[in-house]
């Protein structure tokens, strides 16, 4: 078990998909037993995006033939507060190309959307909750091509906040009470825009997790730190080195 997965369990995650399968089409949920499936064009068992390197990633090709992961609905996801986490590496940006979305019955009217680029603005990250667009603008360059980052989205019942590598980078305006699921038909999509086959994530993804509550800033930082290689200095000191 990875340090990251151990931390997810400790913090009470509802589901966790490492996306590190060496073969096959099943994306295993290591916490909630709500397995997903790989679809389209993808390559498994790619290099880890986490600094500790103890689990692999999946490479999604992007574009209309690109791959994505589809996870069946679980009513436990339908909470008043929510936190999502994912490691992502962008090979190329595509307008409105999503990393994560939670949709309702094949209609793009629900859930959480994390986009690499929104039309008209490079380097923008936005989130959608239910039938309302809730934009959270990220400074250009904060979602660069060719760089791995650990992204966390938190909705606390009023504000949507984005964290990159454990540090807050953006917060929305006040949107109180916008999460009210109820439909029971939502499906988590990793790497695909629910309404556009051409808009899919081009790059690698790993370590997707969902929580049914708003993690604190300290918990989000600890979650990120669980993906970072621990310092070897204390061990070397025991050997009289350093």
mmCIF file with all atom_site columns, C-alpha atoms in Angstrom, residues 7 39 45 52 106 144 164 166 174 191 241:
data_model
loop_
_atom_site.group_PDB
_atom_site.id
_atom_site.type_symbol
_atom_site.label_atom_id
_atom_site.label_alt_id
_atom_site.label_comp_id
_atom_site.label_asym_id
_atom_site.label_entity_id
_atom_site.label_seq_id
_atom_site.pdbx_PDB_ins_code
_atom_site.Cartn_x
_atom_site.Cartn_y
_atom_site.Cartn_z
_atom_site.occupancy
_atom_site.B_iso_or_equiv
_atom_site.pdbx_formal_charge
_atom_site.auth_seq_id
_atom_site.auth_comp_id
_atom_site.auth_asym_id
_atom_site.auth_atom_id
_atom_site.pdbx_PDB_model_num
ATOM 1  C CA . UNK A 1 7   ? -3.340  8.765  3.852   1.00 0.00 ? 7   UNK A CA 1
ATOM 2  C CA . UNK A 1 39  ? -12.237 3.164  -22.591 1.00 0.00 ? 39  UNK A CA 1
ATOM 3  C CA . UNK A 1 45  ? 1.621   1.267  -16.481 1.00 0.00 ? 45  UNK A CA 1
ATOM 4  C CA . UNK A 1 52  ? 7.778   8.969  -4.390  1.00 0.00 ? 52  UNK A CA 1
ATOM 5  C CA . UNK A 1 106 ? -24.981 11.576 -20.323 1.00 0.00 ? 106 UNK A CA 1
ATOM 6  C CA . UNK A 1 144 ? 1.774   24.285 -17.643 1.00 0.00 ? 144 UNK A CA 1
ATOM 7  C CA . UNK A 1 164 ? -1.858  22.854 -6.424  1.00 0.00 ? 164 UNK A CA 1
ATOM 8  C CA . UNK A 1 166 ? -0.737  21.509 -1.308  1.00 0.00 ? 166 UNK A CA 1
ATOM 9  C CA . UNK A 1 174 ? -19.666 32.613 -2.714  1.00 0.00 ? 174 UNK A CA 1
ATOM 10 C CA . UNK A 1 191 ? -10.244 12.384 -18.794 1.00 0.00 ? 191 UNK A CA 1
ATOM 11 C CA . UNK A 1 241 ? 26.696  10.640 6.875   1.00 0.00 ? 241 UNK A CA 1
#
